[in-house]
Amino acid sequence: MAWKEEHERKEAEETAKRAGSAKIAAEKRPLASESAEAEEQPDKANQGSPKAVAVRKFPNTDVSSPDAAPEQDAPSPVPQPPGDLTQWQERDYFIAKLLEKPELLEAVARSAVDKRDDEQIVQILTRLLQPEVYAGLKELVFGGEQEETHTSRRRRVSSTQRGRDNRDYLHKLIEAVVDALAQNTTATASRSLAQLIVGKLETEDNRAASTAALESLAAHPTESHEEMLFRLVVEAERLVDAAEPEIPADVLSRQALALLAEGSSSAVRVRAAEYLAQNNPPPEIRTGLERLLAELTPENLEAHAILYMGAGDPKPTRQVLAGHFAASSSAALEHLLGIKVRADAEQLDRSRQTARLLWSNSFTLVVEGRLNRLDSWSDEPALLTLALSLPTDTMRAAVARRLDVQWSRGPGLDHSQLLGGSTVVEPGILVLLRKHFSERGDSWKPSSLVGLRTMRPAVGRSARDLDPVAARQQQEQQLQHAWVRLTGDLAADWCARCRRAAHDRDAAERALGRRIDWSEALVGLPMQPHTSEGVTATHTVLWPGGLPAGASGAAEDPLAIHYVRIEERTRPARLLACYGRALPDHQRRDIENGVCFEGMHGEVSAGVLRSIDVRITRAGTEIRRLPDEEQDLVVEIIAVTIRDPDGSVLNGPS
């Protein structure tokens, strides 16, 4: 600020000099006519030249007319800011403001890029918004007698009083300065924005500055800007402490909420959920925040989890949230199990975030508690689908305990509500169902679904027409049929998913000119297939070691899936005999268009559970033939391995 002090010193010297000149002029009054004639000479010399703004000599220059009297000040050109904006000094910004130069808007915009972490530019920008400028600058720019006129014209007045051109320039300057402040990374800039919003920083148009500052927070979203907007939503009354603020607190709160609703990160939505879970805000604020979190979007997922785990009555309701979580967890399962091969980077990243959130121990414990309070799974279908989509030991243990209670009641839901569509039942559930079948002995082993159908009551008869023993047997058979069908359909569903994943992956490999090698998948298969020829698809999953990068911590609990599909023209009797010998403890069951061997694999280390299903079906175009006739057949083998929820092992399944 040395130029300011120098200017003030020079001004004092000039004042004294003028006083001396006035005294000399009084003593020379008899020569007034000569003096008048001398004064006319400069005017004549200037005739025909462009009219210039008369200003006083800038203290640091020595520009004077050769014809002027030595003791008089000669007009000097208005000090213009440099054409190179990078060379602008502090006073250049204020001179440009007084002259309403458009270059100032460009200089301010450039500062947002070139000086993002500069605190000095923040001070300059803040002063540009204020009504007063440095003393002497107006006199320097406009000169003696014009100073009052220009100063009066530029004092802070209402928008209706200000000329249209001046008002437009001022508003453009306010918007440019505020936008530059919003892009500045310093804490000083953030404080200035906060003061502008609540009216604690005086400007030439407080309302315009407040509105521009508020909108700039949303235009340049950062963690601190979103936090500032959120605080305005919930604490506007406390932050706006002026007696008569330009914008009332409730209006600021609504405007901030509207900006957050237009677009905000999941972090600020989590902040909103935590606030709702821990506080009892006024109805208007609560309703506004609930609207912010109303949409079932990925951005709201973590916030919804907080609401779901809370003790209150959230909106959306827990049933709606459970369905949303089930769909999100199912999508994550497909991506992280490699079922959706064509997932892009954004989808994979979203699935990793979903897995870290919904598959965490804290979340599954909450779901377990809600599941345990159900009398029947049919009471809350959305909760059941959520529980069955979480691939964690904690959730599997909870489902296993509920199976003990639910088994005598049946699944409680039609299998179509659990399979197909956007819902994915995690493959570990297949192992738990197979385990329950094996633990119930021969009484739960069906010979075939065809046999079960023949034992249903004839048309027109009801269970009341049967004796108590027969009625009980019929009920057990119907329950058995429901569990058998659910388990078989779950195995078929996972075979279909693995087959599609393998075909998509292999097609992508062939498009790159690569050869498909299935030998490694066959080596890792827990059982030996009847042949290594005719393999058309394989899919292998090994968790947690096989999790995609960035998903560590999402599913630490072990899971292994081995799938192989073989297409061959042979006799069905040959395959039935082969797999009957290989899986002597498995139950053979007739299925649509074929036969299935299903059961638990006994040769597994302690604390590990493994189910193996072998499905032998006719190819799609093959007509029905006798078992001893050669025909086009498809053999699908799927083995799923998990840690026993009732035990523990150090090593995961393989």
XYZ file of C-alpha atoms in Angstrom:
654
model
C 0.000 0.000 0.000
C 3.035 2.302 -0.417
C 1.386 4.043 -3.368
C -1.491 5.131 -1.098
C 0.824 6.701 1.511
C 2.872 8.406 -1.215
C -0.295 9.819 -2.747
C -1.492 11.273 0.577
C 1.899 12.925 1.188
C 1.973 14.462 -2.266
C -1.609 15.659 -1.842
C -0.629 17.580 1.286
C 2.273 19.224 -0.559
C -0.012 20.209 -3.434
C -2.519 21.784 -1.022
C 0.207 23.938 0.526
C 1.467 24.889 -2.885
C -1.996 26.025 -3.992
C -2.344 28.190 -0.881
C 0.912 30.001 -1.789
C -0.215 30.487 -5.373
C -3.499 32.049 -4.222
C -1.585 34.620 -2.130
C 0.593 35.618 -5.094
C -2.480 36.003 -7.323
C -4.105 38.394 -4.815
C -1.047 40.642 -4.888
C -1.146 40.817 -8.713
C -4.792 41.895 -9.188
C -3.827 45.063 -11.218
C -2.530 42.729 -13.848
C -5.810 40.788 -14.050
C -6.317 41.504 -17.737
C -2.890 40.144 -18.566
C -3.535 37.073 -16.447
C -6.861 36.472 -18.211
C -5.156 36.728 -21.568
C -2.515 34.252 -20.439
C -5.185 31.840 -19.238
C -6.882 31.851 -22.649
C -3.746 30.601 -24.416
C -3.987 26.950 -23.227
C -7.659 26.858 -24.259
C -6.817 28.057 -27.756
C -4.064 25.510 -28.010
C -6.506 22.737 -27.158
C -9.158 23.746 -29.689
C -9.822 20.998 -32.253
C -8.293 18.260 -30.094
C -10.408 15.386 -28.593
C -12.015 16.167 -25.264
C -10.179 14.370 -22.441
C -11.143 13.717 -18.853
C -9.460 16.328 -16.727
C -7.717 14.726 -13.814
C -5.193 15.767 -11.288
C -1.628 14.753 -11.717
C -0.975 11.278 -10.250
C 1.457 11.772 -7.369
C 4.063 9.415 -8.776
C 4.248 11.113 -12.198
C 5.587 14.438 -13.407
C 3.477 15.194 -16.487
C 3.001 18.937 -17.167
C 2.346 21.215 -20.117
C 5.331 23.323 -21.284
C 2.991 26.330 -21.629
C 1.489 26.024 -18.193
C 2.579 28.131 -15.293
C 5.135 26.285 -13.164
C 3.000 26.484 -10.036
C -0.181 25.050 -11.704
C -1.131 21.374 -12.088
C -1.287 20.224 -15.708
C -3.897 17.663 -16.858
C -2.545 14.109 -17.031
C -4.040 11.025 -18.716
C -6.240 8.697 -16.624
C -3.973 5.948 -15.222
C -5.053 2.882 -17.203
C -4.533 -0.702 -15.938
C -2.010 -2.674 -18.015
C -3.294 -4.505 -21.069
C -1.619 -7.668 -19.784
C -3.984 -8.900 -17.069
C -1.217 -10.903 -15.431
C 0.563 -7.618 -14.646
C -2.329 -6.062 -12.763
C -1.543 -4.703 -9.331
C -4.067 -4.166 -6.551
C -5.002 -0.591 -7.529
C -5.610 -1.631 -11.143
C -8.646 -3.647 -10.080
C -10.203 -0.644 -8.333
C -9.386 1.823 -11.114
C -11.007 -0.590 -13.564
C -14.071 -0.806 -11.325
C -14.443 2.997 -11.180
C -14.144 3.190 -14.959
C -16.486 0.190 -15.348
C -14.034 -1.516 -17.645
C -15.088 -4.915 -19.041
C -11.479 -6.046 -18.654
C -12.111 -6.210 -14.910
C -14.603 -9.038 -15.394
C -12.003 -10.961 -17.388
C -9.304 -10.287 -14.795
C -11.561 -11.548 -12.007
C -12.413 -14.684 -13.989
C -8.731 -15.355 -14.638
C -7.932 -15.047 -10.959
C -10.271 -17.982 -10.328
C -7.977 -20.144 -12.437
C -4.527 -18.654 -11.892
C -4.817 -17.781 -8.197
C -7.018 -20.518 -6.745
C -4.973 -20.793 -3.556
C -4.016 -17.105 -3.187
C -5.353 -15.354 -0.086
C -4.294 -11.886 -1.289
C -6.607 -12.098 -4.292
C -9.430 -13.032 -1.915
C -8.931 -9.731 -0.089
C -8.962 -7.812 -3.382
C -12.082 -9.599 -4.602
C -13.902 -8.990 -1.341
C -13.083 -5.256 -1.422
C -14.331 -5.027 -5.000
C -17.794 -5.882 -3.701
C -17.759 -3.190 -1.026
C -19.149 0.343 -1.622
C -15.970 2.200 -0.611
C -12.621 2.167 -2.391
C -9.258 3.486 -1.291
C -9.206 7.185 -0.445
C -7.875 9.317 -3.287
C -8.566 6.835 -6.083
C -11.736 8.606 -7.229
C -9.928 11.967 -7.233
C -7.070 10.356 -9.105
C -9.406 8.929 -11.743
C -12.013 11.701 -12.099
C -10.121 14.818 -10.983
C -11.019 17.928 -8.884
C -14.485 19.303 -9.501
C -15.807 16.101 -11.128
C -15.045 14.014 -8.069
C -18.246 14.935 -6.236
C -20.439 14.216 -9.238
C -18.924 10.825 -9.959
C -18.770 9.857 -6.323
C -22.417 10.730 -5.859
C -23.356 8.789 -8.961
C -21.564 5.686 -7.658
C -22.756 5.690 -4.080
C -24.898 2.689 -3.050
C -28.484 3.229 -4.210
C -31.459 1.014 -4.928
C -31.771 -0.949 -8.161
C -34.593 1.290 -9.387
C -32.436 4.392 -8.911
C -29.338 3.035 -10.588
C -29.043 3.424 -14.336
C -29.534 0.255 -16.353
C -25.950 0.156 -17.667
C -24.411 0.723 -14.257
C -26.714 -1.837 -12.656
C -25.927 -4.479 -15.269
C -22.198 -3.907 -14.874
C -22.448 -4.086 -11.088
C -24.393 -7.351 -11.178
C -21.958 -8.866 -13.659
C -19.106 -7.832 -11.388
C -20.822 -9.315 -8.323
C -21.423 -12.613 -10.115
C -17.843 -12.761 -11.411
C -16.312 -11.974 -8.017
C -18.509 -14.448 -6.158
C -17.800 -17.159 -8.735
C -14.058 -16.564 -8.320
C -14.387 -16.751 -4.540
C -16.250 -20.055 -4.855
C -13.381 -21.522 -6.886
C -10.724 -20.287 -4.471
C -9.534 -23.065 -2.180
C -8.583 -20.968 0.849
C -10.514 -20.833 4.102
C -10.661 -17.041 3.753
C -12.683 -17.379 0.563
C -15.122 -19.757 2.245
C -15.595 -17.322 5.119
C -16.237 -14.478 2.688
C -18.895 -16.517 0.891
C -20.585 -17.377 4.173
C -20.605 -13.705 5.209
C -22.048 -12.665 1.858
C -24.862 -15.198 2.102
C -26.059 -14.138 5.550
C -25.526 -10.418 4.912
C -22.611 -9.849 7.273
C -20.402 -8.409 4.517
C -21.607 -5.023 3.226
C -21.710 -4.743 -0.568
C -23.198 -2.416 -3.164
C -26.139 -4.821 -3.540
C -26.463 -7.185 -0.605
C -29.388 -9.167 -2.019
C -27.670 -9.796 -5.344
C -24.431 -10.752 -3.582
C -26.233 -13.129 -1.208
C -28.100 -14.873 -4.021
C -24.977 -15.163 -6.171
C -22.939 -16.567 -3.280
C -25.623 -19.137 -2.476
C -25.830 -20.336 -6.068
C -22.047 -20.446 -6.396
C -21.869 -23.086 -3.663
C -23.963 -25.427 -5.781
C -22.227 -24.438 -9.029
C -18.848 -25.451 -7.574
C -19.675 -28.375 -5.258
C -17.048 -29.259 -2.702
C -17.305 -30.899 0.677
C -17.112 -27.541 2.460
C -19.630 -25.905 0.109
C -22.162 -28.691 0.604
C -21.654 -28.526 4.346
C -22.301 -24.769 4.175
C -25.536 -25.348 2.251
C -26.642 -28.004 4.707
C -25.995 -25.720 7.669
C -28.100 -23.060 5.987
C -30.932 -25.577 5.707
C -30.946 -26.531 9.379
C -29.365 -23.490 11.097
C -30.397 -20.481 9.020
C -32.118 -18.740 11.956
C -28.943 -18.879 14.013
C -26.606 -17.906 11.176
C -28.683 -14.924 10.042
C -28.629 -12.738 13.137
C -29.257 -9.357 11.475
C -32.332 -7.433 12.603
C -33.579 -6.925 9.042
C -31.651 -9.240 6.703
C -31.898 -8.710 2.957
C -33.064 -12.338 2.598
C -35.035 -13.821 5.540
C -33.652 -16.941 7.204
C -36.546 -19.187 6.178
C -36.126 -18.125 2.542
C -32.401 -18.864 2.679
C -33.152 -22.282 4.173
C -35.574 -23.175 1.374
C -33.204 -21.908 -1.311
C -30.306 -23.933 0.101
C -32.477 -27.056 0.256
C -33.592 -26.567 -3.345
C -29.962 -26.305 -4.474
C -29.070 -29.509 -2.624
C -32.028 -31.274 -4.205
C -30.856 -30.288 -7.701
C -27.630 -32.170 -7.180
C -25.592 -33.134 -4.154
C -23.154 -35.857 -3.190
C -24.000 -38.902 -1.129
C -21.956 -37.365 1.711
C -24.372 -34.491 2.297
C -27.314 -36.894 2.006
C -25.711 -39.034 4.686
C -25.406 -35.867 6.755
C -29.132 -35.272 6.274
C -29.998 -38.830 7.305
C -27.837 -38.591 10.422
C -29.475 -35.297 11.313
C -32.961 -36.801 10.964
C -31.975 -39.869 12.972
C -30.493 -37.849 15.842
C -32.718 -34.756 15.978
C -36.341 -33.713 15.960
C -36.301 -30.743 13.565
C -39.264 -28.457 12.828
C -41.819 -29.987 10.436
C -40.784 -27.790 7.511
C -37.125 -28.809 7.764
C -37.972 -32.490 8.340
C -40.286 -32.562 5.339
C -37.686 -30.872 3.157
C -34.923 -33.295 4.123
C -37.232 -36.280 3.645
C -38.005 -35.034 0.140
C -34.261 -34.781 -0.477
C -33.907 -38.465 0.452
C -37.148 -39.669 -1.129
C -35.727 -41.019 -4.391
C -34.434 -44.595 -4.454
C -31.150 -43.730 -6.156
C -27.541 -44.867 -5.650
C -26.707 -41.410 -4.243
C -29.204 -41.998 -1.433
C -28.221 -45.591 -0.661
C -25.953 -44.885 2.315
C -28.372 -42.314 3.713
C -31.199 -44.819 3.402
C -29.131 -47.408 5.256
C -28.762 -44.967 8.158
C -32.509 -44.337 8.204
C -33.193 -48.079 7.981
C -30.914 -48.869 10.904
C -32.355 -46.049 13.028
C -35.042 -46.419 15.641
C -37.573 -44.024 14.135
C -40.163 -44.422 11.409
C -38.262 -43.430 8.269
C -39.590 -42.153 4.995
C -39.460 -43.988 2.652
C -40.795 -46.824 4.814
C -38.618 -49.734 5.862
C -40.494 -52.078 3.520
C -39.737 -49.805 0.566
C -36.124 -49.415 1.648
C -35.690 -53.179 2.071
C -36.840 -53.738 -1.504
C -34.427 -51.054 -2.715
C -31.554 -52.631 -0.761
C -32.394 -56.085 -2.149
C -32.246 -54.776 -5.727
C -28.974 -52.935 -5.039
C -27.368 -55.949 -3.363
C -28.535 -58.188 -6.220
C -26.929 -55.890 -8.783
C -23.699 -55.901 -6.772
C -23.783 -59.708 -6.648
C -24.070 -59.958 -10.423
C -21.207 -57.544 -11.001
C -18.806 -58.850 -8.359
C -19.522 -62.509 -9.136
C -18.741 -61.816 -12.780
C -22.296 -62.593 -13.904
C -22.662 -59.223 -15.642
C -19.594 -59.305 -17.875
C -20.438 -56.112 -19.744
C -20.593 -53.887 -16.655
C -18.791 -50.581 -17.175
C -16.378 -48.969 -14.738
C -19.058 -46.780 -13.172
C -21.342 -49.754 -12.505
C -18.497 -51.744 -10.978
C -17.517 -48.859 -8.736
C -21.118 -48.438 -7.606
C -21.354 -52.167 -6.865
C -18.191 -52.039 -4.775
C -19.645 -49.181 -2.742
C -22.919 -51.077 -2.344
C -21.097 -54.183 -1.178
C -19.016 -52.296 1.377
C -22.208 -50.780 2.773
C -24.854 -53.517 2.636
C -22.581 -56.503 3.162
C -20.974 -54.966 6.233
C -21.351 -56.675 9.589
C -23.180 -53.709 11.125
C -25.860 -53.679 8.432
C -26.377 -57.450 8.337
C -26.817 -57.503 12.115
C -29.691 -55.022 11.767
C -31.295 -57.142 9.034
C -30.825 -60.238 11.181
C -32.614 -58.582 14.097
C -35.579 -57.622 11.927
C -35.684 -61.090 10.346
C -35.744 -62.780 13.746
C -38.794 -60.758 14.786
C -40.903 -62.118 11.929
C -43.443 -64.820 12.683
C -43.299 -65.942 9.066
C -41.214 -65.021 6.053
C -44.419 -64.118 4.244
C -44.985 -61.214 6.674
C -42.333 -59.056 4.959
C -41.348 -60.390 1.523
C -39.025 -57.426 0.876
C -37.089 -58.130 4.078
C -36.720 -61.784 3.110
C -35.393 -60.983 -0.364
C -32.938 -58.556 1.223
C -31.688 -61.154 3.706
C -31.257 -63.766 0.963
C -29.193 -61.351 -1.156
C -26.498 -60.666 1.477
C -23.545 -63.096 0.984
C -22.137 -62.967 4.519
C -21.613 -65.590 7.209
C -23.615 -63.475 9.653
C -26.636 -63.458 7.361
C -26.266 -67.132 6.448
C -26.230 -68.070 10.126
C -29.393 -66.023 10.689
C -31.123 -67.663 7.707
C -30.045 -71.124 8.897
C -31.589 -70.496 12.324
C -34.790 -69.215 10.749
C -34.970 -72.310 8.526
C -35.364 -74.437 11.649
C -38.513 -72.464 12.471
C -39.732 -71.879 8.931
C -39.240 -75.413 7.640
C -42.520 -76.738 9.042
C -44.366 -73.761 7.537
C -42.956 -73.921 4.057
C -41.081 -71.158 2.223
C -44.000 -68.797 2.797
C -43.532 -67.257 -0.645
C -43.971 -68.427 -4.173
C -40.535 -69.099 -5.625
C -41.237 -66.609 -8.424
C -41.030 -63.825 -5.811
C -37.451 -64.838 -5.011
C -36.104 -65.892 -8.399
C -35.980 -64.033 -11.658
C -36.274 -60.350 -12.348
C -33.960 -58.004 -10.476
C -33.727 -60.217 -7.388
C -30.701 -62.468 -6.918
C -30.566 -65.017 -4.101
C -26.930 -65.399 -3.099
C -25.610 -68.904 -3.928
C -24.753 -69.741 -0.314
C -28.493 -70.138 0.365
C -28.494 -73.158 -1.957
C -25.972 -74.851 0.339
C -28.072 -74.099 3.438
C -31.190 -75.594 1.841
C -29.308 -78.694 0.748
C -27.944 -79.055 4.286
C -31.446 -78.947 5.772
C -32.610 -81.639 3.368
C -29.688 -83.868 4.313
C -30.237 -83.399 8.061
C -33.865 -84.524 7.842
C -33.044 -87.979 6.532
C -35.094 -90.213 4.288
C -38.409 -88.724 5.366
C -37.561 -85.610 3.368
C -36.097 -87.335 0.299
C -38.530 -87.164 -2.626
C -38.484 -89.758 -5.350
C -39.710 -87.286 -7.946
C -41.987 -84.333 -8.375
C -44.184 -86.516 -10.538
C -44.763 -88.817 -7.576
C -45.604 -85.875 -5.346
C -48.187 -84.633 -7.787
C -49.930 -88.018 -7.832
C -50.337 -87.890 -4.048
C -52.324 -84.643 -4.115
C -56.052 -85.008 -3.327
C -58.328 -85.618 -6.268
C -60.347 -82.792 -7.748
C -63.198 -81.820 -5.448
C -61.632 -83.370 -2.328
C -60.161 -81.331 0.479
C -57.962 -82.103 3.449
C -61.067 -82.142 5.651
C -62.341 -85.235 3.776
C -59.225 -87.177 4.844
C -58.510 -88.774 8.177
C -56.056 -86.874 10.450
C -53.096 -89.088 9.561
C -53.691 -88.769 5.839
C -54.238 -85.023 6.170
C -50.954 -84.688 8.037
C -49.103 -86.687 5.397
C -50.603 -84.604 2.639
C -49.559 -81.376 4.380
C -46.005 -82.628 4.811
C -45.862 -83.683 1.185
C -47.007 -80.269 0.049
C -44.419 -78.553 2.250
C -41.797 -80.956 0.945
C -42.795 -80.193 -2.608
C -42.501 -76.435 -1.968
C -38.991 -76.702 -0.492
C -37.823 -79.158 -3.167
C -39.086 -76.957 -5.939
C -37.560 -73.791 -4.438
C -34.165 -75.466 -4.025
C -34.192 -76.984 -7.499
C -35.226 -73.728 -9.116
C -32.464 -71.896 -7.237
C -29.873 -74.350 -8.590
C -31.281 -73.974 -12.112
C -31.256 -70.184 -11.751
C -27.564 -70.139 -10.884
C -26.735 -72.551 -13.705
C -28.451 -70.184 -16.128
C -26.632 -67.127 -14.726
C -23.234 -68.834 -14.912
C -23.931 -70.041 -18.452
C -24.815 -66.531 -19.658
C -21.742 -65.082 -17.967
C -19.496 -67.693 -19.598
C -20.960 -67.132 -23.054
C -20.592 -63.342 -22.780
C -17.013 -63.630 -21.547
C -16.023 -66.193 -24.191
C -17.604 -64.110 -26.954
C -15.516 -61.129 -25.874
C -12.375 -63.288 -25.885
C -13.105 -64.639 -29.361
C -13.686 -61.112 -30.638
C -10.103 -60.364 -29.597
C -8.857 -63.445 -31.438
C -8.052 -65.383 -28.276
C -8.460 -69.133 -27.823
C -10.803 -70.353 -25.089
C -9.165 -72.734 -22.599
C -11.458 -74.579 -20.184
C -8.843 -76.933 -18.756
C -8.131 -74.820 -15.657
C -11.812 -74.754 -14.714
C -12.024 -78.542 -15.016
C -8.998 -78.999 -12.766
C -10.599 -76.877 -10.026
C -13.952 -78.667 -10.206
C -14.642 -80.467 -6.888
C -15.798 -83.611 -8.727
C -14.599 -85.373 -11.865
C -17.020 -85.004 -14.809
C -17.729 -87.990 -16.991
C -15.633 -86.472 -19.823
C -13.413 -83.518 -20.595
C -14.704 -83.330 -24.163
C -17.635 -81.248 -25.286
C -17.175 -78.456 -22.723
C -19.032 -75.352 -23.909
C -19.004 -73.104 -20.824
C -17.276 -72.717 -17.466
C -17.513 -70.130 -14.719
C -15.468 -69.960 -11.528
C -15.731 -67.631 -8.527
C -13.318 -67.660 -5.595
C -13.992 -65.187 -2.794
C -12.473 -63.247 -1.199
C -9.286 -63.670 -3.218
C -11.161 -63.416 -6.493
C -12.986 -60.201 -5.687
C -12.491 -57.382 -8.200
C -9.988 -54.708 -7.266
C -11.403 -52.153 -4.863
C -13.991 -54.476 -3.337
C -11.854 -55.714 -0.464
C -13.709 -55.407 2.785
C -17.030 -55.896 1.009
C -17.274 -59.681 1.192
C -14.542 -61.117 3.329
C -16.548 -64.294 3.939
C -15.461 -67.201 1.719
C -17.498 -68.330 -1.269
C -16.580 -70.577 -4.189
C -18.611 -71.403 -7.293
C -17.553 -73.940 -9.915
C -19.750 -74.361 -12.979
C -19.214 -76.538 -16.064
C -21.513 -77.193 -19.024
C -20.928 -80.172 -21.339
C -22.873 -80.877 -24.523
C -22.669 -84.426 -25.896
C -24.587 -86.943 -27.977
C -24.840 -90.073 -25.866
C -27.252 -92.404 -24.074
C -29.005 -91.026 -20.953
C -28.641 -94.393 -19.204
C -24.864 -94.121 -19.456
C -24.805 -90.699 -17.795
C -27.262 -91.725 -15.088
C -25.098 -94.706 -14.174
C -21.896 -92.649 -14.226
C -23.126 -89.887 -11.924
C -25.041 -92.325 -9.753
C -21.709 -93.971 -8.919
C -19.876 -90.647 -8.520
C -22.513 -89.200 -6.152
C -23.882 -92.156 -4.186
C -25.247 -89.975 -1.365
C -27.068 -87.599 -3.684
C -30.767 -87.745 -4.292
C -31.833 -88.383 -7.857
C -34.894 -86.377 -8.842
C -36.872 -86.051 -12.014
C -37.006 -82.519 -13.350
C -38.553 -80.953 -16.385
C -36.897 -82.431 -19.468
C -34.412 -84.498 -17.486
C -32.941 -85.689 -14.200
C -31.015 -83.986 -11.405
C -28.576 -85.346 -8.808
C -28.588 -83.030 -5.810
C -27.139 -83.090 -2.322
C -24.220 -82.278 -0.065
C -20.657 -83.249 -0.868
C -19.261 -85.263 1.999
C -15.524 -84.984 1.371
C -14.970 -81.460 2.617
C -12.668 -80.203 5.385
C -14.059 -79.399 8.819
C -16.111 -76.232 8.992
C -16.783 -76.135 5.246
C -20.077 -76.879 3.483
C -20.408 -77.772 -0.190
C -23.401 -78.646 -2.328
C -23.151 -80.246 -5.771
C -25.936 -80.358 -8.341
C -25.685 -82.294 -11.600
C -28.457 -81.584 -14.088
C -28.858 -83.861 -17.137
C -31.340 -82.557 -19.693
C -32.182 -83.029 -23.342
C -30.960 -80.358 -25.733
C -33.548 -77.831 -26.772
C -34.300 -79.384 -30.173
C -34.053 -83.017 -29.080
C -37.260 -85.041 -29.077
C -38.086 -87.404 -26.234
C -36.429 -90.811 -26.682
C -35.872 -93.969 -24.660
C -33.037 -93.907 -22.058
C -30.968 -96.406 -24.077
C -31.118 -94.370 -27.287
C -28.423 -91.874 -28.201
C -29.602 -88.274 -28.100
C -28.264 -84.745 -27.696
C -27.815 -84.133 -23.979
C -26.603 -81.311 -21.772
C -24.789 -81.906 -18.476
C -24.480 -78.982 -16.067
C -22.457 -79.275 -12.865
C -22.569 -76.534 -10.241
C -20.714 -76.769 -6.921
C -21.087 -74.076 -4.257
C -18.812 -73.948 -1.208
C -19.188 -71.754 1.872
C -17.997 -71.649 5.448
C -20.327 -73.467 7.838
C -22.271 -70.710 9.641
C -22.252 -72.882 12.755
C -18.478 -73.424 12.695
C -15.303 -71.596 11.733
C -12.232 -72.290 9.659
C -9.100 -70.317 9.037
C -8.972 -70.977 5.322
C -11.726 -70.201 2.874
C -13.295 -72.767 0.546
C -11.619 -73.649 -2.707
